[in-house]
Coordinates of C-alpha atoms in Angstrom, one line a residue:
Chain A
X1 CA 160.0 172.8 115.2
X2 CA 157.5 173.1 113.0
X3 CA 160.4 174.3 110.2
X4 CA 162.7 171.7 111.4
X5 CA 159.8 169.1 109.8
X6 CA 159.6 170.9 107.1
X7 CA 163.1 171.2 106.4
X8 CA 163.3 167.1 106.9
X9 CA 160.9 165.9 104.3
X10 CA 163.6 167.4 102.0
X11 CA 166.4 167.3 103.0
X12 CA 166.8 163.4 103.9
X13 CA 167.5 160.6 101.5
X14 CA 164.3 159.8 99.4
X15 CA 161.8 158.2 101.4
X16 CA 160.5 154.7 99.9
X17 CA 156.7 155.9 98.4
X18 CA 158.9 158.6 96.7
X19 CA 160.8 155.7 94.4
X20 CA 157.6 154.3 93.4
X21 CA 156.7 157.7 92.0
X22 CA 157.6 157.4 88.1
X23 CA 155.5 154.6 87.4
X24 CA 152.5 156.7 88.7
X25 CA 150.6 159.8 86.1
X26 CA 151.8 163.0 87.1
X27 CA 148.4 163.9 88.2
X28 CA 148.1 160.7 90.5
X29 CA 151.5 161.3 91.6
X30 CA 150.4 165.4 92.3
X31 CA 148.1 164.4 94.5
X32 CA 149.7 161.8 96.7
X33 CA 152.7 164.1 97.2
X34 CA 149.9 167.2 98.1
X35 CA 148.2 164.3 100.5
X36 CA 151.3 163.2 102.1
X37 CA 152.4 166.7 102.7
X38 CA 148.5 167.8 103.9
X39 CA 148.9 165.0 106.2
X40 CA 152.1 166.1 108.0
X41 CA 151.0 169.7 108.4
X42 CA 147.8 168.6 109.8
X43 CA 149.7 166.5 112.3
X44 CA 152.3 169.5 113.3
X45 CA 149.5 171.7 113.7
X46 CA 147.7 169.5 116.2
X47 CA 150.7 169.8 118.4
X48 CA 149.9 173.5 119.3
X49 CA 146.0 172.1 119.8
X50 CA 144.4 175.3 121.6
X51 CA 146.3 177.3 119.3
X52 CA 144.5 175.1 116.4
X53 CA 141.2 175.7 118.1
X54 CA 141.6 179.2 118.5
X55 CA 142.7 180.2 114.8
X56 CA 139.9 177.8 113.6
X57 CA 137.7 179.8 115.4
X58 CA 139.0 182.8 114.4
X59 CA 139.1 182.0 110.9
X60 CA 135.2 181.8 111.2
X61 CA 135.1 185.1 113.5
X62 CA 137.1 187.2 111.2
X63 CA 134.5 186.5 107.9
X64 CA 131.2 186.5 110.4
X65 CA 132.2 190.0 112.0
X66 CA 132.0 191.0 108.4
X67 CA 128.5 189.6 108.1
X68 CA 127.7 191.1 111.4
X69 CA 128.5 194.6 109.7
X70 CA 126.5 193.9 107.1
X71 CA 123.5 193.3 109.4
X72 CA 124.3 196.3 111.2
X73 CA 124.0 197.9 107.8
X74 CA 120.3 196.4 107.7
X75 CA 119.7 198.2 110.7
X76 CA 119.5 201.6 108.9
X77 CA 118.2 200.1 105.5
X78 CA 115.4 197.9 104.3
X79 CA 117.3 196.8 101.3
X80 CA 121.1 197.7 99.9
X81 CA 120.9 198.0 95.7
X82 CA 117.4 196.7 96.0
X83 CA 118.5 193.8 97.7
X84 CA 117.1 192.2 100.9
X85 CA 119.3 190.7 103.5
X86 CA 118.6 187.5 102.7
X87 CA 119.5 187.9 99.2
X88 CA 123.0 189.4 100.2
X89 CA 123.3 186.8 102.7
X90 CA 122.9 184.1 99.7
X91 CA 125.9 186.1 97.8
X92 CA 127.7 186.3 100.9
X93 CA 127.7 183.0 102.1
X94 CA 128.3 181.4 98.4
X95 CA 131.4 183.2 97.9
X96 CA 132.9 182.8 101.6
X97 CA 132.8 179.3 100.9
X98 CA 133.9 179.5 97.8
X99 CA 137.2 181.4 98.9
X100 CA 137.4 179.3 102.0
X101 CA 137.9 176.0 99.9
X102 CA 140.0 177.7 97.6
X103 CA 142.1 179.1 100.1
X104 CA 142.0 175.7 102.0
X105 CA 143.4 173.6 99.4
X106 CA 145.8 175.7 97.2
X107 CA 146.0 179.6 99.4
X108 CA 149.5 178.9 100.6
X109 CA 150.7 179.0 96.7
X110 CA 151.1 182.8 97.6
X111 CA 154.4 181.7 99.8
X112 CA 156.2 181.2 96.7
X113 CA 157.4 184.9 97.0
X114 CA 159.4 183.9 100.3
X115 CA 160.4 180.4 98.7
X116 CA 162.2 182.2 96.0
X117 CA 163.6 185.0 98.2
X118 CA 165.2 182.8 100.5
X119 CA 166.2 180.0 98.2
X120 CA 164.2 177.2 99.9
X121 CA 162.3 176.8 96.5
X122 CA 165.1 174.6 95.4
X123 CA 164.5 171.7 97.6
X124 CA 161.4 171.4 96.1
X125 CA 162.7 171.1 92.5
X126 CA 164.5 168.0 93.3
X127 CA 161.3 166.5 95.1
X128 CA 159.7 163.5 92.7
X129 CA 156.2 165.5 93.4
X130 CA 155.3 168.5 91.1
X131 CA 156.1 171.7 92.8
X132 CA 152.6 173.0 92.3
X133 CA 151.5 170.5 94.7
X134 CA 154.3 170.7 96.9
X135 CA 153.7 174.8 97.1
X136 CA 150.1 174.0 97.4
X137 CA 150.4 171.7 100.5
X138 CA 153.0 173.9 102.2
X139 CA 151.9 174.9 105.5
X140 CA 148.7 173.5 104.7
X141 CA 146.1 175.4 107.1
X142 CA 143.5 173.3 108.5
X143 CA 142.1 176.3 110.6
X144 CA 140.5 177.7 107.5
X145 CA 137.7 175.4 107.7
X146 CA 136.6 178.0 109.7
X147 CA 136.2 180.4 107.2
X148 CA 134.4 177.1 104.7
X149 CA 131.9 176.6 107.8
X150 CA 130.9 179.9 108.4
X151 CA 130.6 180.9 105.1
X152 CA 128.3 177.7 104.6
X153 CA 126.2 178.2 107.4
X154 CA 125.2 181.7 106.1
X155 CA 124.4 180.0 102.8
X156 CA 122.0 177.6 104.6
X157 CA 120.4 180.1 106.2
X158 CA 119.8 182.2 103.4
X159 CA 118.6 179.3 101.4
X160 CA 116.4 178.5 104.6
X161 CA 114.7 181.7 104.6
X162 CA 114.4 183.1 100.7
X163 CA 111.2 182.4 98.8
X164 CA 112.5 181.1 95.9
X165 CA 110.5 179.3 93.1
X166 CA 113.0 176.3 93.3
X167 CA 113.7 174.5 89.8
X168 CA 115.5 171.0 89.7
X169 CA 118.4 173.7 87.9
X170 CA 118.0 176.0 90.7
X171 CA 118.6 173.4 93.4
X172 CA 121.5 172.3 91.5
X173 CA 123.1 175.4 90.7
X174 CA 123.5 176.4 94.5
X175 CA 126.2 173.5 95.0
X176 CA 128.0 174.2 91.4
X177 CA 128.4 177.8 92.2
X178 CA 130.2 177.0 95.5
X179 CA 132.4 174.5 93.8
X180 CA 133.3 175.9 90.6
X181 CA 133.9 179.5 92.5
X182 CA 136.3 177.9 94.5
X183 CA 137.8 176.7 91.3
X184 CA 137.4 180.1 90.0
X185 CA 139.0 181.6 92.9
X186 CA 141.9 178.8 92.8
X187 CA 143.1 179.5 89.1
X188 CA 143.2 183.3 90.2
X189 CA 145.9 181.9 93.5
X190 CA 147.9 180.1 91.3
X191 CA 148.1 182.9 88.4
X192 CA 148.9 185.0 91.5
X193 CA 151.5 182.5 92.4
X194 CA 153.1 182.3 88.6
X195 CA 152.9 186.5 88.7
X196 CA 155.4 186.2 91.7
X197 CA 158.0 184.8 89.6
X198 CA 158.3 187.7 87.7
X199 CA 157.1 190.2 89.9
X200 CA 158.6 188.9 93.2
X201 CA 157.0 190.1 96.6
X202 CA 153.9 191.0 94.7
X203 CA 151.4 188.5 97.2
X204 CA 149.1 191.5 98.0
X205 CA 147.9 191.9 94.0
X206 CA 146.2 188.3 94.3
X207 CA 144.6 189.5 97.6
X208 CA 143.3 192.1 95.3
X209 CA 141.1 189.5 93.5
X210 CA 140.5 186.8 95.7
X211 CA 139.8 189.0 99.3
X212 CA 138.8 192.1 97.3
X213 CA 137.0 189.7 94.5
X214 CA 135.3 188.2 97.5
X215 CA 133.8 191.5 99.2
X216 CA 132.6 193.0 96.1
X217 CA 131.0 190.1 95.7
X218 CA 129.1 189.4 98.7
X219 CA 127.2 192.9 97.7
X220 CA 124.6 192.9 94.9
X221 CA 126.0 193.6 91.5
X222 CA 123.4 196.6 91.3
X223 CA 125.3 199.1 93.0
X224 CA 128.7 198.9 91.1
X225 CA 129.3 200.9 87.8
X226 CA 128.6 199.0 84.7
X227 CA 132.6 199.1 83.9
X228 CA 133.3 197.5 86.7
X229 CA 131.1 194.8 86.3
X230 CA 131.8 194.2 82.3
X231 CA 135.8 194.1 83.8
X232 CA 134.8 191.2 86.5
X233 CA 132.6 189.3 83.7
X234 CA 134.8 189.3 80.4
X235 CA 137.9 189.9 81.7
X236 CA 138.7 188.3 85.2
X237 CA 135.6 186.4 85.6
X238 CA 135.2 186.7 89.0
X239 CA 131.1 187.6 88.2
X240 CA 130.6 183.5 87.5
X241 CA 132.1 182.9 90.7
X242 CA 128.2 183.8 92.4
X243 CA 126.6 187.0 90.9
X244 CA 125.6 185.6 88.1
X245 CA 124.4 181.7 89.3
X246 CA 122.9 183.7 92.2
X247 CA 120.7 186.0 90.2
X248 CA 119.7 183.0 88.4
X249 CA 118.5 181.2 91.9
X250 CA 116.8 184.6 92.7
X251 CA 115.3 185.0 89.4
X252 CA 116.8 188.3 89.0
X253 CA 118.1 189.7 85.4
X254 CA 121.7 190.5 85.2
X255 CA 122.5 194.4 85.3
X256 CA 124.4 193.6 81.6
X257 CA 121.7 192.0 80.1
X258 CA 123.1 188.4 79.8
X259 CA 120.8 185.7 79.0
X260 CA 119.8 183.3 82.3
X261 CA 121.5 180.6 80.4
X262 CA 124.9 182.1 81.3
X263 CA 124.4 181.5 85.2
X264 CA 124.8 177.8 84.4
X265 CA 128.7 178.3 82.6
X266 CA 130.4 178.9 86.1
X267 CA 132.3 175.3 85.5
X268 CA 133.2 176.0 82.1
X269 CA 134.5 179.0 82.7
X270 CA 136.6 178.0 85.7
X271 CA 138.0 175.4 83.5
X272 CA 139.0 178.1 80.8
X273 CA 140.8 180.2 83.3
X274 CA 142.4 177.3 84.8
X275 CA 144.2 176.3 81.9
X276 CA 145.8 179.7 81.1
X277 CA 146.6 179.9 85.1
X278 CA 148.7 176.5 84.9
X279 CA 150.2 177.7 81.6
X280 CA 151.4 180.5 83.6
X281 CA 152.5 178.8 86.4
X282 CA 154.3 176.7 84.1
X283 CA 156.5 179.0 82.2
X284 CA 156.8 181.1 86.0
X285 CA 158.5 178.1 87.2
X286 CA 160.7 177.1 83.9
X287 CA 161.9 180.8 83.9
X288 CA 163.0 180.6 87.6
X289 CA 166.7 181.3 88.3
X290 CA 167.5 180.0 91.9
X291 CA 169.0 182.9 94.0
X292 CA 171.7 180.6 94.7
X293 CA 171.7 181.4 98.5
Chain B
X1 CA 175.2 218.4 132.5
X2 CA 175.6 214.9 132.5
X3 CA 171.6 214.2 132.6
X4 CA 171.3 216.1 129.1
X5 CA 174.3 214.3 127.8
X6 CA 172.3 210.5 128.8
X7 CA 169.4 212.1 127.4
X8 CA 170.7 213.4 123.9
X9 CA 172.3 209.5 123.9
X10 CA 169.0 207.8 124.4
X11 CA 166.9 210.2 121.9
X12 CA 169.9 209.6 119.2
X13 CA 170.0 205.9 120.1
X14 CA 166.0 205.3 119.5
X15 CA 166.0 207.5 116.0
X16 CA 168.8 205.3 115.0
X17 CA 166.4 202.3 115.6
X18 CA 163.3 204.5 114.3
X19 CA 165.0 205.3 111.2
X20 CA 166.3 201.4 110.3
X21 CA 162.5 200.2 110.8
X22 CA 161.9 202.8 108.6
X23 CA 164.7 201.7 105.9
X24 CA 163.7 198.3 106.2
X25 CA 160.8 198.4 104.9
X26 CA 161.4 201.0 102.1
X27 CA 163.4 198.0 100.4
X28 CA 160.3 196.0 99.8
X29 CA 159.7 198.2 97.1
X30 CA 157.4 195.8 95.0
X31 CA 155.5 195.0 97.7
X32 CA 154.8 198.6 98.5
X33 CA 153.4 198.9 95.1
X34 CA 151.5 195.7 95.5
X35 CA 150.2 196.9 98.7
X36 CA 149.1 200.4 96.7
X37 CA 146.9 198.4 94.5
X38 CA 145.6 196.7 97.1
X39 CA 144.3 199.2 99.3
X40 CA 142.7 201.3 96.0
X41 CA 141.0 198.1 95.0
X42 CA 139.3 197.5 98.2
X43 CA 138.9 201.3 98.5
X44 CA 137.0 201.5 95.5
X45 CA 134.6 198.3 96.3
X46 CA 134.1 199.9 99.7
X47 CA 133.7 203.2 98.0
X48 CA 130.5 201.3 95.9
X49 CA 129.1 200.1 99.2
X50 CA 128.8 202.9 100.8
X51 CA 127.5 204.8 98.1
X52 CA 124.7 202.3 98.3
X53 CA 124.3 202.6 101.3
X54 CA 124.3 206.4 102.1
X55 CA 122.1 207.1 99.3
X56 CA 119.6 205.0 101.2
X57 CA 120.1 206.4 104.5
X58 CA 121.7 210.0 103.7
X59 CA 123.1 211.5 106.9
X60 CA 124.0 207.8 108.2
X61 CA 126.1 208.1 111.7
X62 CA 126.3 211.8 111.3
X63 CA 128.4 212.0 107.9
X64 CA 127.2 213.0 104.8
X65 CA 128.4 210.7 101.2
X66 CA 131.6 212.8 100.8
X67 CA 132.4 212.1 104.4
X68 CA 131.8 208.7 104.5
X69 CA 133.7 208.5 101.3
X70 CA 136.4 210.1 103.0
X71 CA 136.1 207.4 105.8
X72 CA 136.7 204.7 103.1
X73 CA 139.7 206.1 101.4
X74 CA 141.5 207.7 104.8
X75 CA 141.4 204.1 106.5
X76 CA 142.6 202.4 103.5
X77 CA 145.6 204.8 104.0
X78 CA 145.9 204.1 107.9
X79 CA 145.5 200.3 107.1
X80 CA 149.0 199.5 106.6
X81 CA 151.0 201.9 108.9
X82 CA 148.3 201.0 112.2
X83 CA 148.6 197.6 111.2
X84 CA 145.1 197.5 111.2
X85 CA 144.8 193.9 109.9
X86 CA 148.1 192.5 111.0
X87 CA 151.4 192.7 109.5
X88 CA 153.2 194.3 112.7
X89 CA 156.1 193.3 114.8
X90 CA 154.2 190.8 117.3
X91 CA 155.5 187.9 115.2
X92 CA 158.9 188.7 115.3
X93 CA 158.7 189.0 119.2
X94 CA 157.2 185.9 119.3
X95 CA 159.6 184.2 117.1
X96 CA 162.4 185.6 119.4
X97 CA 160.6 184.4 122.6
X98 CA 160.0 180.9 121.2
X99 CA 163.4 180.5 119.8
X100 CA 165.2 182.2 123.2
X101 CA 166.9 185.0 121.3
X102 CA 164.6 187.3 122.8
X103 CA 167.5 187.0 126.0
X104 CA 169.6 188.7 123.8
X105 CA 167.3 191.4 123.5
X106 CA 167.2 192.1 127.4
X107 CA 171.0 192.4 127.3
X108 CA 170.7 195.4 125.5
X109 CA 171.5 198.6 126.8
X110 CA 168.2 199.6 125.7
X111 CA 164.5 199.3 127.1
X112 CA 162.6 196.3 124.9
X113 CA 159.6 198.0 124.8
X114 CA 161.1 201.1 123.5
X115 CA 163.1 199.3 121.4
X116 CA 160.3 198.0 119.7
X117 CA 158.1 200.9 119.7
X118 CA 160.7 203.2 118.0
X119 CA 160.8 200.3 115.3
X120 CA 157.3 200.3 115.0
X121 CA 157.2 204.3 114.1
X122 CA 159.9 203.9 111.7
X123 CA 158.2 200.9 110.3
X124 CA 154.3 203.1 110.5
X125 CA 156.1 206.3 108.9
X126 CA 157.3 204.3 106.1
X127 CA 153.9 202.9 105.6
X128 CA 152.1 206.3 105.8
X129 CA 154.3 207.9 103.2
X130 CA 155.0 204.0 100.9
X131 CA 151.1 202.9 101.2
X132 CA 149.3 206.2 102.4
X133 CA 149.2 208.9 100.3
X134 CA 148.7 207.2 96.8
X135 CA 145.3 205.5 97.6
X136 CA 143.7 208.6 99.1
X137 CA 145.3 210.6 96.0
X138 CA 143.5 208.2 93.5
X139 CA 140.1 208.0 95.8
X140 CA 140.5 211.9 95.7
X141 CA 140.6 211.8 92.1
X142 CA 137.6 209.4 91.5
X143 CA 135.2 210.8 94.4
X144 CA 134.1 213.7 95.7
X145 CA 135.8 213.3 99.3
X146 CA 135.2 216.1 102.2
X147 CA 139.2 216.6 103.1
X148 CA 139.9 219.6 104.7
X149 CA 141.8 222.5 103.4
X150 CA 142.3 224.3 107.1
X151 CA 146.3 223.2 107.5
X152 CA 145.4 223.5 111.4
X153 CA 143.4 220.3 111.0
X154 CA 145.6 218.2 109.2
X155 CA 148.3 219.2 111.9
X156 CA 145.7 217.4 114.7
X157 CA 145.0 215.0 112.5
X158 CA 149.0 213.8 112.0
X159 CA 148.7 214.3 115.7
X160 CA 145.9 211.9 116.4
X161 CA 147.4 209.5 113.6
X162 CA 150.7 209.4 115.7
X163 CA 148.7 208.6 119.3
X164 CA 146.7 206.0 117.0
X165 CA 150.2 204.6 116.0
X166 CA 151.2 204.7 120.0
X167 CA 147.8 202.8 120.8
X168 CA 148.6 200.0 118.1
X169 CA 151.7 199.2 118.7
X170 CA 150.8 199.2 122.6
X171 CA 148.1 196.5 121.9
X172 CA 150.5 194.7 119.9
X173 CA 153.4 194.4 122.3
X174 CA 150.9 192.7 124.7
X175 CA 150.1 190.2 122.1
X176 CA 154.0 189.7 121.5
X177 CA 154.6 189.1 125.3
X178 CA 151.8 186.4 125.2
X179 CA 154.4 184.2 123.7
X180 CA 156.0 184.1 127.5
X181 CA 153.0 181.9 128.2
X182 CA 151.6 180.7 125.0
X183 CA 154.6 180.0 123.3
X184 CA 152.6 179.9 119.9
X185 CA 151.1 183.4 118.8
X186 CA 149.2 182.4 115.6
X187 CA 145.8 181.9 117.3
X188 CA 145.9 184.9 119.4
X189 CA 147.3 187.5 116.5
X190 CA 143.9 185.9 114.5
X191 CA 141.3 186.8 117.5
X192 CA 143.2 190.4 117.8
X193 CA 142.9 190.7 114.5
X194 CA 139.7 190.1 114.3
X195 CA 138.7 192.1 117.3
X196 CA 140.9 194.9 116.0
X197 CA 138.9 195.4 112.1
X198 CA 135.5 195.1 114.1
X199 CA 136.4 197.6 116.6
X200 CA 138.5 200.1 115.2
X201 CA 135.9 201.0 112.3
X202 CA 137.2 199.1 109.5
X203 CA 134.0 197.2 108.8
X204 CA 131.9 200.3 109.4
X205 CA 132.1 203.6 110.8
X206 CA 131.5 202.8 114.7
X207 CA 129.2 206.1 114.8
X208 CA 126.9 203.9 112.5
X209 CA 126.7 201.1 115.1
X210 CA 123.4 201.2 116.8
X211 CA 122.5 201.8 120.8
X212 CA 124.7 200.6 123.6
X213 CA 127.0 198.5 121.3
X214 CA 127.4 201.7 119.7
X215 CA 128.3 203.2 122.8
X216 CA 130.8 200.3 124.0
X217 CA 132.9 200.3 120.7
X218 CA 133.2 204.0 120.7
X219 CA 134.9 203.6 123.9
X220 CA 137.3 200.9 123.3
X221 CA 141.0 201.2 122.8
X222 CA 140.3 199.9 119.2
X223 CA 138.5 203.4 118.6
X224 CA 141.8 205.3 118.9
X225 CA 143.1 203.4 116.1
X226 CA 141.1 204.3 113.3
X227 CA 137.7 206.0 114.4
X228 CA 139.1 208.9 116.3
X229 CA 141.6 210.2 113.6
X230 CA 139.2 210.3 110.9
X231 CA 136.6 212.1 112.7
X232 CA 139.7 214.6 113.7
X233 CA 140.1 214.8 109.7
X234 CA 136.1 215.1 109.4
X235 CA 136.1 218.1 111.9
X236 CA 133.5 216.3 113.8
X237 CA 136.1 217.6 117.0
X238 CA 136.0 221.4 115.8
X239 CA 136.8 223.8 118.8
X240 CA 139.5 223.5 121.1
X241 CA 137.8 221.9 123.9
X242 CA 136.3 219.1 121.7
X243 CA 139.8 218.4 120.0
X244 CA 141.6 218.1 123.2
X245 CA 139.1 215.6 124.7
X246 CA 139.3 213.5 121.3
X247 CA 143.0 213.5 121.7
X248 CA 142.9 213.1 125.5
X249 CA 141.3 209.7 124.8
X250 CA 144.1 208.7 122.8
X251 CA 146.4 209.8 125.1
X252 CA 144.4 208.1 128.1
X253 CA 144.6 204.5 126.0
X254 CA 148.2 204.9 124.9
X255 CA 149.2 205.8 128.7
X256 CA 147.2 202.6 130.3
X257 CA 148.5 200.2 127.3
X258 CA 151.7 201.0 127.6
X259 CA 151.9 200.9 131.4
X260 CA 150.4 197.4 131.0
X261 CA 152.8 196.6 128.5
X262 CA 155.8 197.7 130.8
X263 CA 154.2 195.9 133.7
X264 CA 153.6 192.4 132.1
X265 CA 157.4 192.6 130.7
X266 CA 158.8 192.6 133.9
X267 CA 156.3 189.9 134.7
X268 CA 157.6 188.2 131.8
X269 CA 161.5 189.0 132.2
X270 CA 160.9 187.7 135.6
X271 CA 159.9 184.1 134.6
X272 CA 162.5 184.2 131.6
X273 CA 163.9 180.3 131.9
X274 CA 166.1 180.9 128.3
X275 CA 164.7 177.9 126.1
X276 CA 168.2 177.4 123.9
X277 CA 168.7 177.2 120.1

């Protein structure tokens, strides 16, 4: 039934709101389209309310059990890579919230491969809403609030119990870290979607960078090899999601010896990775040839 | 004589179904390569965390560091085959129940459960080769692992993996059938994945779980899906009696869960009301 709804949006004559679109700027147009599709999916989700509640809870639980795993580790040790449990909770909570947020807003772009294969991307091309907005809002999964909530709860606990020397900069850095982190993960998701135009069925590669990245970022950088740290600082800048800001909050030095002010660069880095990601997306979309089916 | 002929026909039918399952997944070449990449990346990340943990606490859970790292890489190799984080056939069964196509399946001259078991074992065989071998090889090149050289141990491991696959199938078949009552399986599938990741040993080896919780998790069916095959490979069940105990534990859960699946299937098919397309 939900599938039928999705088809109905594109298949029928253009709805009235679509006719107004050309007068708006592209960004507004995109956001408006995104909002409308999201609202439709939320209504559809609420049809199976029990399933929605179960899956939201499941989404929180899936990540919570990750943290229980870390907690069990700390039943056996006092510190991991020199970091205490609350310090790891700060890393864990912030990257979990960031990934959850990116996943909620842009996660469904990974379904692009499926749409290329079955030809349903074609219907999106003729709608008067930017394709990226449509792809991102497609099957919008409100249940992902579960991961965000769980991440923020662990982050809150960490901030509560940690003995941090709070300065204005450090206070600001905590929310900035979560939001900029979400933007960096978002850029990875968009780049991954663009990659699927050439690689086809390769959604799992981006999982390595998003879910894999988040698994890495929930542990302290001190336990990883230096080359890996360089890679995730300078090549795919995941270190800016939470490692560098969190090290600054905790007053710990960066293992690569970068100066402290680098911690505040996360929003800039997020912007810098979003530009090539969105260019890659446009290039991918332009190279798209329908399967014709 | 008639009986042998009919047995032969049944066997070749299910073999053909299994071969179909194998081929179906073999066509997803890029997805397999992407999966190998993902399993390898996760292998590295988890391996570093285990090195940190085992250098703080050598011998944790009864493993030395090489054994703990073997645990990591073999887990990554079995992940797709045993469908530990989902990706099995249950969504398809649920969809067929929702659309009413299940009625067609029930008319087939083959048992529904055995049909899906054959198809799923075919899928698993492909995943074991396609997504299992390369990550383990990369792990063995990058870290010092404790892989056995005794061919007998590998043989026992393969038997244990086969039993793990049957237990995994049987659990997911129950999930699939749940759609007869729930219609939408997304919620239960997710909950099942949550439980599976934690209780199979994916998050941490079950021998590291403390006290009563540890004893509980090692007795549950999810232990049969990952922890037991790994312990067989690592030689914790050396000696015939101990190995028989480990495989018997898996076999016990396989029988119980496949039996439960049959029971639920017969209840479900009696209540079947075809919803029509």
